[in-house]
Amino acid sequence: MADNSTLVLFGARGNLSRIKLIPGLFHLDESGKLSEKMKIVSVGRQNISQNEWENEIKDMLEKKFNKKYDLKVFDRFIKRNIYHSTLPDDPDAFKKFSKLLLNDSRFPKNFAFFLSVRPSDFAKIVDQLAEENLLNEDKYWRRVLIEKPFGTNLKSAINLQASISKHLKETQIYRIDHYLGKSALQNILWTRFSNSIFEHMWNNEHIDHIQITNHETLGVGERTEFYDATGALRDMTQSHLLQMLALTTMEKPKSFSPDDIRVEKIKLLKSIRPIPINKIHKYAFRAQYKSGNIEKEGHVKGYLEELENDKSVVETYAAIKIFLDTPRWKNIPIYLRTAKRLNQSGTFISIKFKNNQDNKKLADNWLVFSIQPKESTYFEIQTKVPGLNKVDLRSTKLEGMNRLEQDDKIDAYETLMLDLIEGNQSRFLHIDEVKAAWSLIDPIIENWTNNKEKIHQYTAGTLDPKESEIIFENQSQFWREGN
Ligand code: BG6
């Protein structure tokens, strides 16, 4: 059981908090993971009463759990929750807040601050917390969790780091990438390193190429302003897809301790060869969705219509090809693609093995780690169709489910909030990982931003645009659809 602590949520009335954080904390409480005296302080800029806040929590839980939850746990959970307003025009807001936290005996003095706020506010809040002596670890632990994105490019990430590290040691900083909290992602490492069959074929002798895919049927929704300042490459590739890449291709860590895992991930991310910008069209492809039909939603608008600005060249589809400068992966292309508004949602890692047979007609072998919606691992192999004389082969799927119906459903944020209060940094990003990721992505974004020509449009609800295939190394390669 973790130490008694006070978890402070900044941005507690925002979407993330309503949909993930508060329900996640409730589920942790239900599972007996929160220490008896733990308190949750929700900080907001609106002046609402404790009573109103409790009603809001009730509403969030009812929506999430369909009114099916234990009322005894609900009462306990409500008692842990306190709303505190820091009004934007009050110069003493942080002073009052610190007085409350430090002097009121209801609050355990180990503090975890979860910053689910605008990225431009991260450094400011850390400065204010430090000023009020809330980050000093002389007697108690003090941790700060920073939501994604950590910077919007390498320079701003370095600046943010310089600013917060004036007040915080690396062991106090929890940079989140919520994909690392997904059990299916953790499973990649365990599958690779707990099964001896994988190691000998995990290299350029046996593997033809790797595809790391995230497809969504969702569009950008109400986040048009955020998204247009961000784009798919920054939103997904820089963070989630590169983390999936690291787990799939890193060397075996010395041990499974958080530090040893991070050492190998950092090495791997640093080994990515920069994309040759003079040949960028062979390495990176971008596009935008136009109006179309999405199953269950019907007709949907195109990105530019939602944005109400037809000049934007920000991508909702991004596919890139990278190579790793390591002996294991020399000359093996790795494709990373992410899209909004495709025909199907799915996150999966597909590994295509080389076809060394003389008979080129033989179909290929694939190994797929399916991350979501289904959590499974499968091989696709060729087997003989039963029958007389003729030898006909067909693809057979050998699939193992990594999550069974009866298994506990734990949201990624729930896992990560528990890590935060238990002091486990293994599923959080080290600053060197963040820097390596921006170093790869920055030159592509810069090139794309400067090129204002209208970008390729794909119809919402369709497959990957055919034009994206320009990045393939050879003609035998194709996008694997669906998981
Ligand atoms: C977020 C992105 O980090 O991840 C969103 O900002 C994206 O644009 C989301 O939709 C995907 O997360 P998940 O867990 O639904 O796959």
Short mmCIF file of C-alpha atoms and ligand atoms in Angstrom, two decimals:
data_model
loop_
_atom_site.label_atom_id
_atom_site.label_comp_id
_atom_site.label_asym_id
_atom_site.label_seq_id
_atom_site.Cartn_x
_atom_site.Cartn_y
_atom_site.Cartn_z
CA MET A 1 0.00 0.00 0.00
CA ALA A 2 1.27 3.45 -0.92
CA ASP A 3 2.05 6.07 1.74
CA ASN A 4 -0.74 8.37 2.80
CA SER A 5 -0.66 11.30 0.44
CA THR A 6 -2.58 14.21 -1.01
CA LEU A 7 -3.15 14.11 -4.74
CA VAL A 8 -3.78 17.56 -6.19
CA LEU A 9 -5.52 17.73 -9.56
CA PHE A 10 -5.00 20.94 -11.49
CA GLY A 11 -7.59 21.21 -14.26
CA ALA A 12 -9.98 19.00 -12.33
CA ARG A 13 -13.06 20.18 -14.18
CA GLY A 14 -11.58 19.55 -17.63
CA ASN A 15 -12.46 16.69 -19.96
CA LEU A 16 -9.58 14.41 -19.06
CA SER A 17 -10.41 14.65 -15.41
CA ARG A 18 -14.12 14.00 -15.92
CA ILE A 19 -13.69 11.07 -18.25
CA LYS A 20 -10.52 9.43 -16.94
CA LEU A 21 -9.03 10.83 -13.75
CA ILE A 22 -11.93 11.04 -11.32
CA PRO A 23 -13.51 7.74 -12.47
CA GLY A 24 -10.02 6.15 -12.45
CA LEU A 25 -9.40 7.27 -8.87
CA PHE A 26 -12.80 5.94 -7.87
CA HIS A 27 -11.96 2.56 -9.37
CA LEU A 28 -8.64 2.54 -7.50
CA ASP A 29 -10.55 3.27 -4.30
CA GLU A 30 -12.98 0.47 -5.09
CA SER A 31 -10.04 -1.91 -5.61
CA GLY A 32 -8.62 -0.98 -2.20
CA LYS A 33 -5.53 0.72 -3.68
CA LEU A 34 -5.87 4.10 -1.99
CA SER A 35 -4.50 4.45 1.50
CA GLU A 36 -7.00 5.19 4.22
CA LYS A 37 -6.10 8.83 4.76
CA MET A 38 -5.40 9.76 1.16
CA LYS A 39 -7.07 12.97 0.01
CA ILE A 40 -7.80 14.30 -3.46
CA VAL A 41 -7.82 18.06 -3.84
CA SER A 42 -9.31 19.31 -7.09
CA VAL A 43 -8.13 22.76 -8.00
CA GLY A 44 -10.22 24.83 -10.39
CA ARG A 45 -10.45 28.43 -11.53
CA GLN A 46 -14.18 28.60 -10.89
CA ASN A 47 -15.72 29.43 -7.58
CA ILE A 48 -18.00 26.46 -6.93
CA SER A 49 -19.07 25.04 -3.59
CA GLN A 50 -18.00 21.70 -2.15
CA ASN A 51 -21.57 20.56 -2.55
CA GLU A 52 -21.64 21.43 -6.24
CA TRP A 53 -18.35 19.60 -6.73
CA GLU A 54 -19.69 16.47 -5.05
CA ASN A 55 -22.67 16.56 -7.40
CA GLU A 56 -20.32 16.89 -10.37
CA ILE A 57 -18.36 13.86 -9.19
CA LYS A 58 -21.57 11.89 -8.85
CA ASP A 59 -22.50 12.84 -12.38
CA MET A 60 -19.08 11.76 -13.74
CA LEU A 61 -19.30 8.39 -12.00
CA GLU A 62 -22.86 7.78 -13.12
CA LYS A 63 -21.88 8.45 -16.71
CA LYS A 64 -18.81 6.25 -16.55
CA PHE A 65 -20.18 3.32 -14.57
CA ASN A 66 -23.76 3.46 -15.71
CA LYS A 67 -24.93 4.03 -12.14
CA LYS A 68 -23.55 0.66 -11.10
CA TYR A 69 -21.19 1.25 -8.20
CA ASP A 70 -21.02 0.47 -4.52
CA LEU A 71 -22.61 3.26 -2.46
CA LYS A 72 -20.36 2.55 0.52
CA VAL A 73 -17.28 3.12 -1.63
CA PHE A 74 -18.97 6.19 -3.10
CA ASP A 75 -19.35 7.72 0.40
CA ARG A 76 -15.73 6.96 1.22
CA PHE A 77 -14.61 8.43 -2.10
CA ILE A 78 -16.63 11.61 -1.64
CA LYS A 79 -15.05 12.14 1.78
CA ARG A 80 -11.60 12.06 0.20
CA ASN A 81 -12.49 14.74 -2.33
CA ILE A 82 -12.14 18.43 -1.67
CA TYR A 83 -12.64 21.26 -4.14
CA HIS A 84 -10.45 24.32 -3.90
CA SER A 85 -10.70 27.34 -6.17
CA THR A 86 -7.68 29.39 -7.17
CA LEU A 87 -9.29 32.40 -8.78
CA PRO A 88 -7.27 33.77 -11.71
CA ASP A 89 -7.53 37.38 -10.52
CA ASP A 90 -6.48 36.64 -6.94
CA PRO A 91 -2.75 37.42 -6.48
CA ASP A 92 -2.73 35.46 -3.23
CA ALA A 93 -4.42 32.38 -4.66
CA PHE A 94 -1.36 30.14 -4.31
CA LYS A 95 -0.54 31.46 -0.85
CA LYS A 96 -4.01 30.54 0.34
CA PHE A 97 -3.75 27.17 -1.33
CA SER A 98 -0.40 26.37 0.25
CA LYS A 99 -1.69 27.46 3.66
CA LEU A 100 -4.55 25.03 3.29
CA LEU A 101 -2.32 22.12 2.25
CA LEU A 102 0.42 22.72 4.80
CA ASN A 103 -1.65 23.68 7.83
CA ASP A 104 -4.84 21.69 7.60
CA SER A 105 -4.37 18.37 9.37
CA ARG A 106 -6.79 16.57 7.03
CA PHE A 107 -4.10 16.58 4.33
CA PRO A 108 -1.19 14.09 4.41
CA LYS A 109 1.98 16.00 3.60
CA ASN A 110 3.28 13.77 0.81
CA PHE A 111 2.03 15.72 -2.21
CA ALA A 112 1.49 14.57 -5.80
CA PHE A 113 0.51 17.35 -8.20
CA PHE A 114 -1.17 16.26 -11.45
CA LEU A 115 -1.00 19.09 -14.00
CA SER A 116 -3.79 18.52 -16.48
CA VAL A 117 -3.70 22.11 -17.73
CA ARG A 118 -2.68 24.07 -20.82
CA PRO A 119 0.97 23.27 -21.66
CA SER A 120 1.79 26.97 -21.43
CA ASP A 121 0.85 26.82 -17.71
CA PHE A 122 3.16 23.91 -16.70
CA ALA A 123 6.23 25.98 -15.84
CA LYS A 124 4.20 28.76 -14.21
CA ILE A 125 2.45 26.37 -11.84
CA VAL A 126 5.70 24.63 -10.91
CA ASP A 127 7.24 28.06 -10.14
CA GLN A 128 4.30 28.95 -7.92
CA LEU A 129 4.37 25.62 -6.11
CA ALA A 130 8.06 26.07 -5.44
CA GLU A 131 7.58 29.60 -4.23
CA GLU A 132 5.08 28.37 -1.65
CA ASN A 133 7.49 25.67 -0.49
CA LEU A 134 5.30 22.84 -1.73
CA LEU A 135 8.03 21.01 -3.65
CA ASN A 136 10.62 20.74 -0.92
CA GLU A 137 11.37 17.10 -0.08
CA ASP A 138 13.15 17.60 3.26
CA LYS A 139 10.56 15.67 5.19
CA TYR A 140 8.01 14.32 2.73
CA TRP A 141 7.98 13.29 -0.92
CA ARG A 142 6.72 15.80 -3.49
CA ARG A 143 6.00 14.77 -7.11
CA VAL A 144 4.73 16.57 -10.20
CA LEU A 145 3.02 14.81 -13.08
CA ILE A 146 3.10 16.70 -16.37
CA GLU A 147 0.53 15.93 -19.04
CA LYS A 148 1.47 15.56 -22.68
CA PRO A 149 2.87 17.35 -24.67
CA PHE A 150 6.20 18.06 -22.97
CA GLY A 151 7.11 20.99 -25.21
CA THR A 152 6.01 21.47 -28.78
CA ASN A 153 9.48 20.96 -30.23
CA LEU A 154 13.00 20.23 -29.01
CA LYS A 155 13.73 23.82 -28.06
CA SER A 156 10.58 24.34 -26.00
CA ALA A 157 11.03 20.93 -24.32
CA ILE A 158 14.57 21.94 -23.30
CA ASN A 159 13.25 25.29 -22.01
CA LEU A 160 10.47 23.65 -20.03
CA GLN A 161 12.96 21.18 -18.57
CA ALA A 162 15.35 24.00 -17.62
CA SER A 163 12.54 25.85 -15.95
CA ILE A 164 11.08 23.01 -13.89
CA SER A 165 14.42 21.47 -12.99
CA LYS A 166 15.25 24.65 -11.05
CA HIS A 167 12.76 23.30 -8.51
CA LEU A 168 12.55 19.56 -9.13
CA LYS A 169 14.95 16.62 -9.27
CA GLU A 170 14.44 14.06 -12.06
CA THR A 171 13.01 11.63 -9.48
CA GLN A 172 10.21 14.12 -8.77
CA ILE A 173 9.13 14.59 -12.41
CA TYR A 174 6.55 12.28 -13.97
CA ARG A 175 6.21 13.03 -17.73
CA ILE A 176 3.20 11.14 -18.91
CA ASP A 177 2.58 9.18 -22.11
CA HIS A 178 -0.66 7.40 -21.33
CA TYR A 179 0.14 4.60 -23.82
CA LEU A 180 2.74 3.35 -21.35
CA GLY A 181 -0.07 2.68 -18.90
CA LYS A 182 -1.81 0.33 -21.32
CA SER A 183 -1.35 -3.25 -20.25
CA ALA A 184 -1.09 -4.37 -23.89
CA LEU A 185 2.00 -2.23 -24.33
CA GLN A 186 3.67 -3.60 -21.22
CA ASN A 187 2.92 -7.00 -22.65
CA ILE A 188 5.25 -6.41 -25.62
CA LEU A 189 8.31 -6.50 -23.39
CA TRP A 190 7.16 -9.52 -21.45
CA THR A 191 6.26 -11.44 -24.60
CA ARG A 192 9.60 -10.66 -26.23
CA PHE A 193 11.79 -11.43 -23.26
CA SER A 194 9.92 -14.25 -21.52
CA ASN A 195 9.73 -16.51 -24.59
CA SER A 196 12.99 -17.88 -25.94
CA ILE A 197 11.56 -18.38 -29.45
CA PHE A 198 11.63 -14.68 -30.21
CA GLU A 199 15.19 -13.54 -29.58
CA HIS A 200 16.91 -15.45 -32.43
CA MET A 201 14.52 -14.15 -35.09
CA TRP A 202 14.28 -10.58 -33.80
CA ASN A 203 16.72 -9.04 -36.27
CA ASN A 204 17.42 -8.00 -39.85
CA GLU A 205 18.23 -11.53 -40.92
CA HIS A 206 14.64 -12.68 -40.40
CA ILE A 207 12.48 -9.58 -40.37
CA ASP A 208 11.53 -7.77 -43.57
CA HIS A 209 9.97 -4.69 -42.00
CA ILE A 210 7.82 -3.45 -39.11
CA GLN A 211 4.62 -1.39 -39.19
CA ILE A 212 3.37 0.52 -36.17
CA THR A 213 -0.19 1.63 -36.67
CA ASN A 214 -2.75 3.78 -34.94
CA HIS A 215 -6.01 4.33 -36.78
CA GLU A 216 -9.00 6.15 -35.40
CA THR A 217 -12.48 6.59 -36.81
CA LEU A 218 -12.82 9.68 -34.63
CA GLY A 219 -12.14 13.11 -36.06
CA VAL A 220 -10.60 16.02 -34.21
CA GLY A 221 -13.95 16.83 -32.57
CA GLU A 222 -14.05 20.02 -30.57
CA ARG A 223 -10.29 20.24 -30.36
CA THR A 224 -9.88 22.03 -33.69
CA GLU A 225 -7.79 24.87 -32.30
CA PHE A 226 -5.46 22.57 -30.37
CA TYR A 227 -5.22 20.14 -33.25
CA ASP A 228 -4.42 22.75 -35.86
CA ALA A 229 -1.50 23.90 -33.73
CA THR A 230 -0.40 20.30 -33.29
CA GLY A 231 -1.10 17.86 -36.15
CA ALA A 232 -0.92 14.08 -36.20
CA LEU A 233 2.85 13.82 -36.10
CA ARG A 234 3.16 15.83 -32.89
CA ASP A 235 -0.03 14.46 -31.37
CA MET A 236 0.62 10.74 -31.86
CA THR A 237 3.92 9.89 -33.56
CA GLN A 238 6.24 11.93 -31.36
CA SER A 239 4.83 10.26 -28.26
CA HIS A 240 2.74 7.09 -28.47
CA LEU A 241 4.08 5.59 -31.69
CA LEU A 242 7.73 6.13 -30.79
CA GLN A 243 7.14 4.50 -27.42
CA MET A 244 5.65 1.47 -29.17
CA LEU A 245 8.66 1.43 -31.45
CA ALA A 246 11.06 1.51 -28.49
CA LEU A 247 9.37 -1.38 -26.72
CA THR A 248 9.31 -3.46 -29.90
CA THR A 249 12.91 -2.94 -30.95
CA MET A 250 15.00 -2.15 -27.82
CA GLU A 251 17.68 -4.52 -26.57
CA LYS A 252 17.03 -6.68 -23.54
CA PRO A 253 17.47 -4.57 -20.40
CA LYS A 254 19.95 -5.69 -17.74
CA SER A 255 16.97 -6.20 -15.46
CA PHE A 256 13.32 -5.23 -15.49
CA SER A 257 13.92 -2.44 -13.03
CA PRO A 258 12.47 0.92 -14.11
CA ASP A 259 15.92 2.41 -14.60
CA ASP A 260 17.29 -0.43 -16.69
CA ILE A 261 14.26 -0.42 -18.97
CA ARG A 262 14.54 3.31 -19.48
CA VAL A 263 18.27 3.05 -20.27
CA GLU A 264 17.52 0.71 -23.18
CA LYS A 265 14.59 2.74 -24.43
CA ILE A 266 16.72 5.89 -24.47
CA LYS A 267 19.50 4.10 -26.38
CA LEU A 268 17.03 2.89 -28.94
CA LEU A 269 15.38 6.28 -29.48
CA LYS A 270 18.78 7.90 -29.85
CA SER A 271 19.70 5.35 -32.53
CA ILE A 272 16.99 6.53 -34.95
CA ARG A 273 18.67 7.86 -38.08
CA PRO A 274 17.54 11.43 -38.90
CA ILE A 275 15.22 11.59 -41.89
CA PRO A 276 17.03 12.98 -44.97
CA ILE A 277 15.07 16.15 -45.54
CA ASN A 278 16.23 16.46 -49.15
CA LYS A 279 14.36 13.21 -49.85
CA ILE A 280 11.51 13.80 -47.42
CA HIS A 281 8.78 12.68 -49.85
CA LYS A 282 10.27 9.15 -49.77
CA TYR A 283 10.20 9.14 -45.97
CA ALA A 284 7.16 11.06 -44.81
CA PHE A 285 3.64 11.45 -46.15
CA ARG A 286 0.83 13.64 -44.83
CA ALA A 287 -2.84 14.10 -45.68
CA GLN A 288 -6.11 15.54 -44.38
CA TYR A 289 -9.54 13.94 -44.22
CA LYS A 290 -12.33 15.37 -46.30
CA SER A 291 -16.02 14.71 -45.70
CA GLY A 292 -17.25 11.13 -45.93
CA ASN A 293 -19.17 8.43 -44.11
CA ILE A 294 -18.17 6.80 -40.85
CA GLU A 295 -19.89 3.68 -39.61
CA LYS A 296 -22.28 4.47 -36.76
CA GLU A 297 -21.84 8.23 -37.28
CA GLY A 298 -23.01 8.64 -40.85
CA HIS A 299 -21.92 11.65 -42.86
CA VAL A 300 -19.07 13.62 -41.27
CA LYS A 301 -17.43 16.91 -42.19
CA GLY A 302 -13.93 17.26 -43.55
CA TYR A 303 -11.12 18.68 -41.41
CA LEU A 304 -10.98 22.04 -43.18
CA GLU A 305 -14.74 22.47 -42.86
CA GLU A 306 -14.56 21.74 -39.12
CA LEU A 307 -11.73 24.19 -38.81
CA GLU A 308 -13.50 26.76 -40.98
CA ASN A 309 -10.21 27.58 -42.62
CA ASP A 310 -9.31 26.10 -45.97
CA LYS A 311 -5.69 27.26 -45.82
CA SER A 312 -4.50 24.85 -43.15
CA VAL A 313 -1.85 22.29 -44.17
CA VAL A 314 -1.91 20.51 -40.82
CA GLU A 315 -2.01 16.73 -41.22
CA THR A 316 -4.64 14.38 -39.83
CA TYR A 317 -2.81 11.46 -41.45
CA ALA A 318 0.94 10.95 -41.10
CA ALA A 319 3.11 8.05 -42.21
CA ILE A 320 6.87 8.02 -41.84
CA LYS A 321 9.67 5.57 -42.55
CA ILE A 322 12.64 5.29 -40.25
CA PHE A 323 15.80 3.24 -39.89
CA LEU A 324 17.67 2.38 -36.73
CA ASP A 325 21.44 2.62 -36.58
CA THR A 326 21.97 -0.59 -34.65
CA PRO A 327 23.47 -3.88 -35.85
CA ARG A 328 20.22 -5.70 -35.07
CA TRP A 329 18.05 -3.47 -37.26
CA LYS A 330 20.46 -2.33 -39.95
CA ASN A 331 18.59 -1.59 -43.22
CA ILE A 332 15.19 -2.68 -41.90
CA PRO A 333 12.49 -0.11 -42.64
CA ILE A 334 10.08 0.69 -39.87
CA TYR A 335 6.85 2.43 -40.82
CA LEU A 336 4.87 4.50 -38.35
CA ARG A 337 1.40 5.67 -39.38
CA THR A 338 -1.41 7.42 -37.57
CA ALA A 339 -4.73 8.73 -38.78
CA LYS A 340 -8.00 10.30 -37.77
CA ARG A 341 -11.22 9.34 -39.55
CA LEU A 342 -10.17 6.10 -41.20
CA ASN A 343 -12.59 3.23 -41.82
CA GLN A 344 -11.67 1.35 -38.63
CA SER A 345 -10.07 2.06 -35.27
CA GLY A 346 -7.12 -0.06 -34.22
CA THR A 347 -3.65 0.15 -32.72
CA PHE A 348 -1.28 -2.65 -33.64
CA ILE A 349 2.31 -3.55 -34.36
CA SER A 350 2.83 -5.80 -37.35
CA ILE A 351 6.12 -7.58 -37.97
CA LYS A 352 6.62 -9.08 -41.39
CA PHE A 353 9.12 -11.89 -41.69
CA LYS A 354 11.31 -12.41 -44.74
CA ASN A 355 10.14 -14.92 -47.25
CA ASN A 356 13.33 -16.88 -47.90
CA GLN A 357 11.68 -19.65 -49.89
CA ASP A 358 12.43 -20.01 -53.59
CA ASN A 359 8.74 -20.11 -54.19
CA LYS A 360 7.96 -16.41 -54.18
CA LYS A 361 4.26 -17.16 -54.33
CA LEU A 362 4.33 -18.36 -50.75
CA ALA A 363 2.41 -15.92 -48.62
CA ASP A 364 4.18 -14.10 -45.85
CA ASN A 365 4.46 -14.75 -42.15
CA TRP A 366 3.39 -11.98 -39.84
CA LEU A 367 3.49 -11.55 -36.10
CA VAL A 368 1.01 -8.98 -34.78
CA PHE A 369 0.75 -7.37 -31.36
CA SER A 370 -2.76 -6.00 -31.23
CA ILE A 371 -3.00 -3.25 -28.64
CA GLN A 372 -6.61 -2.13 -29.06
CA PRO A 373 -9.52 -2.60 -29.31
CA LYS A 374 -8.58 -6.28 -29.07
CA GLU A 375 -5.57 -7.22 -26.92
CA SER A 376 -3.93 -10.21 -28.50
CA THR A 377 -0.75 -11.58 -30.05
CA TYR A 378 -0.91 -13.64 -33.20
CA PHE A 379 1.16 -15.36 -35.85
CA GLU A 380 -0.05 -15.76 -39.37
CA ILE A 381 1.40 -18.93 -40.90
CA GLN A 382 0.74 -20.99 -44.01
CA THR A 383 -0.88 -24.41 -43.67
CA LYS A 384 -2.12 -27.02 -46.16
CA VAL A 385 -5.81 -27.13 -47.02
CA PRO A 386 -6.99 -30.75 -46.40
CA GLY A 387 -7.77 -32.57 -49.66
CA LEU A 388 -6.51 -35.10 -52.19
CA ASN A 389 -3.51 -34.51 -54.45
CA LYS A 390 -3.23 -30.77 -54.91
CA VAL A 391 -1.28 -28.79 -52.37
CA ASP A 392 -3.20 -25.65 -51.59
CA LEU A 393 -1.99 -23.40 -48.82
CA ARG A 394 -3.93 -20.93 -46.79
CA SER A 395 -3.14 -18.47 -44.03
CA THR A 396 -3.90 -19.67 -40.53
CA LYS A 397 -4.01 -17.37 -37.54
CA LEU A 398 -2.50 -18.63 -34.27
CA GLU A 399 -3.94 -16.15 -31.82
CA GLY A 400 -3.64 -15.78 -28.07
CA MET A 401 -5.83 -13.29 -26.29
CA ASN A 402 -3.95 -11.11 -23.82
CA ARG A 403 -7.12 -10.05 -22.09
CA LEU A 404 -9.93 -12.39 -21.23
CA GLU A 405 -13.52 -11.44 -20.56
CA GLN A 406 -13.11 -11.94 -16.80
CA ASP A 407 -9.86 -9.93 -16.52
CA ASP A 408 -9.87 -6.67 -14.63
CA LYS A 409 -10.34 -3.64 -16.86
CA ILE A 410 -7.91 -0.98 -15.77
CA ASP A 411 -7.62 2.26 -17.66
CA ALA A 412 -4.13 3.46 -18.54
CA TYR A 413 -4.58 6.62 -16.45
CA GLU A 414 -5.55 4.55 -13.46
CA THR A 415 -2.31 2.57 -13.67
CA LEU A 416 -0.29 5.75 -14.04
CA MET A 417 -1.96 7.57 -11.15
CA LEU A 418 -1.21 4.60 -8.94
CA ASP A 419 2.42 4.66 -10.14
CA LEU A 420 2.54 8.34 -9.25
CA ILE A 421 1.41 7.86 -5.67
CA GLU A 422 3.53 4.73 -5.28
CA GLY A 423 6.62 6.45 -6.70
CA ASN A 424 7.18 4.14 -9.68
CA GLN A 425 8.63 6.08 -12.63
CA SER A 426 9.15 3.14 -15.00
CA ARG A 427 6.09 3.95 -17.09
CA PHE A 428 6.94 7.64 -17.38
CA LEU A 429 9.23 9.37 -19.82
CA HIS A 430 12.79 10.38 -19.07
CA ILE A 431 13.76 13.78 -20.46
CA ASP A 432 16.25 12.08 -22.82
CA GLU A 433 13.42 10.10 -24.43
CA VAL A 434 11.46 13.30 -24.97
CA LYS A 435 14.47 15.01 -26.51
CA ALA A 436 15.26 12.10 -28.85
CA ALA A 437 11.64 12.04 -30.02
CA TRP A 438 11.55 15.77 -30.81
CA SER A 439 14.91 15.55 -32.59
CA LEU A 440 13.39 13.11 -35.05
CA ILE A 441 10.08 14.90 -35.55
CA ASP A 442 11.15 18.57 -35.60
CA PRO A 443 12.79 18.66 -39.06
CA ILE A 444 9.77 16.96 -40.65
CA ILE A 445 7.34 19.39 -39.05
CA GLU A 446 9.48 22.33 -40.03
CA ASN A 447 9.53 21.17 -43.62
CA TRP A 448 5.80 20.51 -43.67
CA THR A 449 4.93 23.81 -42.02
CA ASN A 450 6.97 25.77 -44.53
CA ASN A 451 5.39 24.01 -47.47
CA LYS A 452 1.99 25.64 -47.83
CA GLU A 453 0.84 23.74 -50.90
CA LYS A 454 -2.53 22.10 -50.45
CA ILE A 455 -1.98 18.64 -49.03
CA HIS A 456 -3.48 15.34 -50.12
CA GLN A 457 -7.13 14.82 -49.09
CA TYR A 458 -8.58 11.39 -48.23
CA THR A 459 -12.26 10.62 -47.83
CA ALA A 460 -13.32 10.05 -44.22
CA GLY A 461 -14.19 6.40 -43.59
CA THR A 462 -11.79 4.95 -46.17
CA LEU A 463 -8.47 3.04 -46.00
CA ASP A 464 -4.97 4.56 -45.94
CA PRO A 465 -4.54 6.85 -48.94
CA LYS A 466 -2.88 4.93 -51.78
CA GLU A 467 -0.45 7.83 -52.24
CA SER A 468 1.09 7.07 -48.82
CA GLU A 469 2.68 3.96 -50.33
CA ILE A 470 5.34 6.18 -51.84
CA ILE A 471 7.36 5.71 -48.65
CA PHE A 472 7.66 1.92 -49.04
CA GLU A 473 11.16 0.62 -49.69
CA ASN A 474 10.00 -1.88 -52.29
CA GLN A 475 6.91 -2.87 -54.17
CA SER A 476 6.26 -6.06 -52.24
CA GLN A 477 5.40 -4.00 -49.17
CA PHE A 478 1.85 -2.94 -48.40
CA TRP A 479 -0.12 -1.59 -45.45
CA ARG A 480 -1.56 -4.28 -43.26
CA GLU A 481 -5.18 -3.34 -42.70
CA GLY A 482 -7.10 -4.14 -39.53
CA ASN A 483 -6.09 -6.11 -36.49
C1 BG6 B 1 -4.05 11.42 -27.31
C2 BG6 B 1 -4.21 12.27 -28.55
O1 BG6 B 1 -2.78 11.58 -26.76
O2 BG6 B 1 -4.26 10.06 -27.65
C3 BG6 B 1 -5.57 12.05 -29.19
O3 BG6 B 1 -4.07 13.65 -28.19
C4 BG6 B 1 -5.79 10.58 -29.47
O4 BG6 B 1 -5.67 12.78 -30.42
C5 BG6 B 1 -5.54 9.78 -28.20
O5 BG6 B 1 -7.12 10.40 -29.92
C6 BG6 B 1 -5.61 8.29 -28.47
O6 BG6 B 1 -5.56 7.61 -27.25
P1 BG6 B 1 -6.27 6.21 -27.08
O7 BG6 B 1 -5.90 5.75 -25.71
O8 BG6 B 1 -7.74 6.45 -27.26
O9 BG6 B 1 -5.74 5.34 -28.18
#
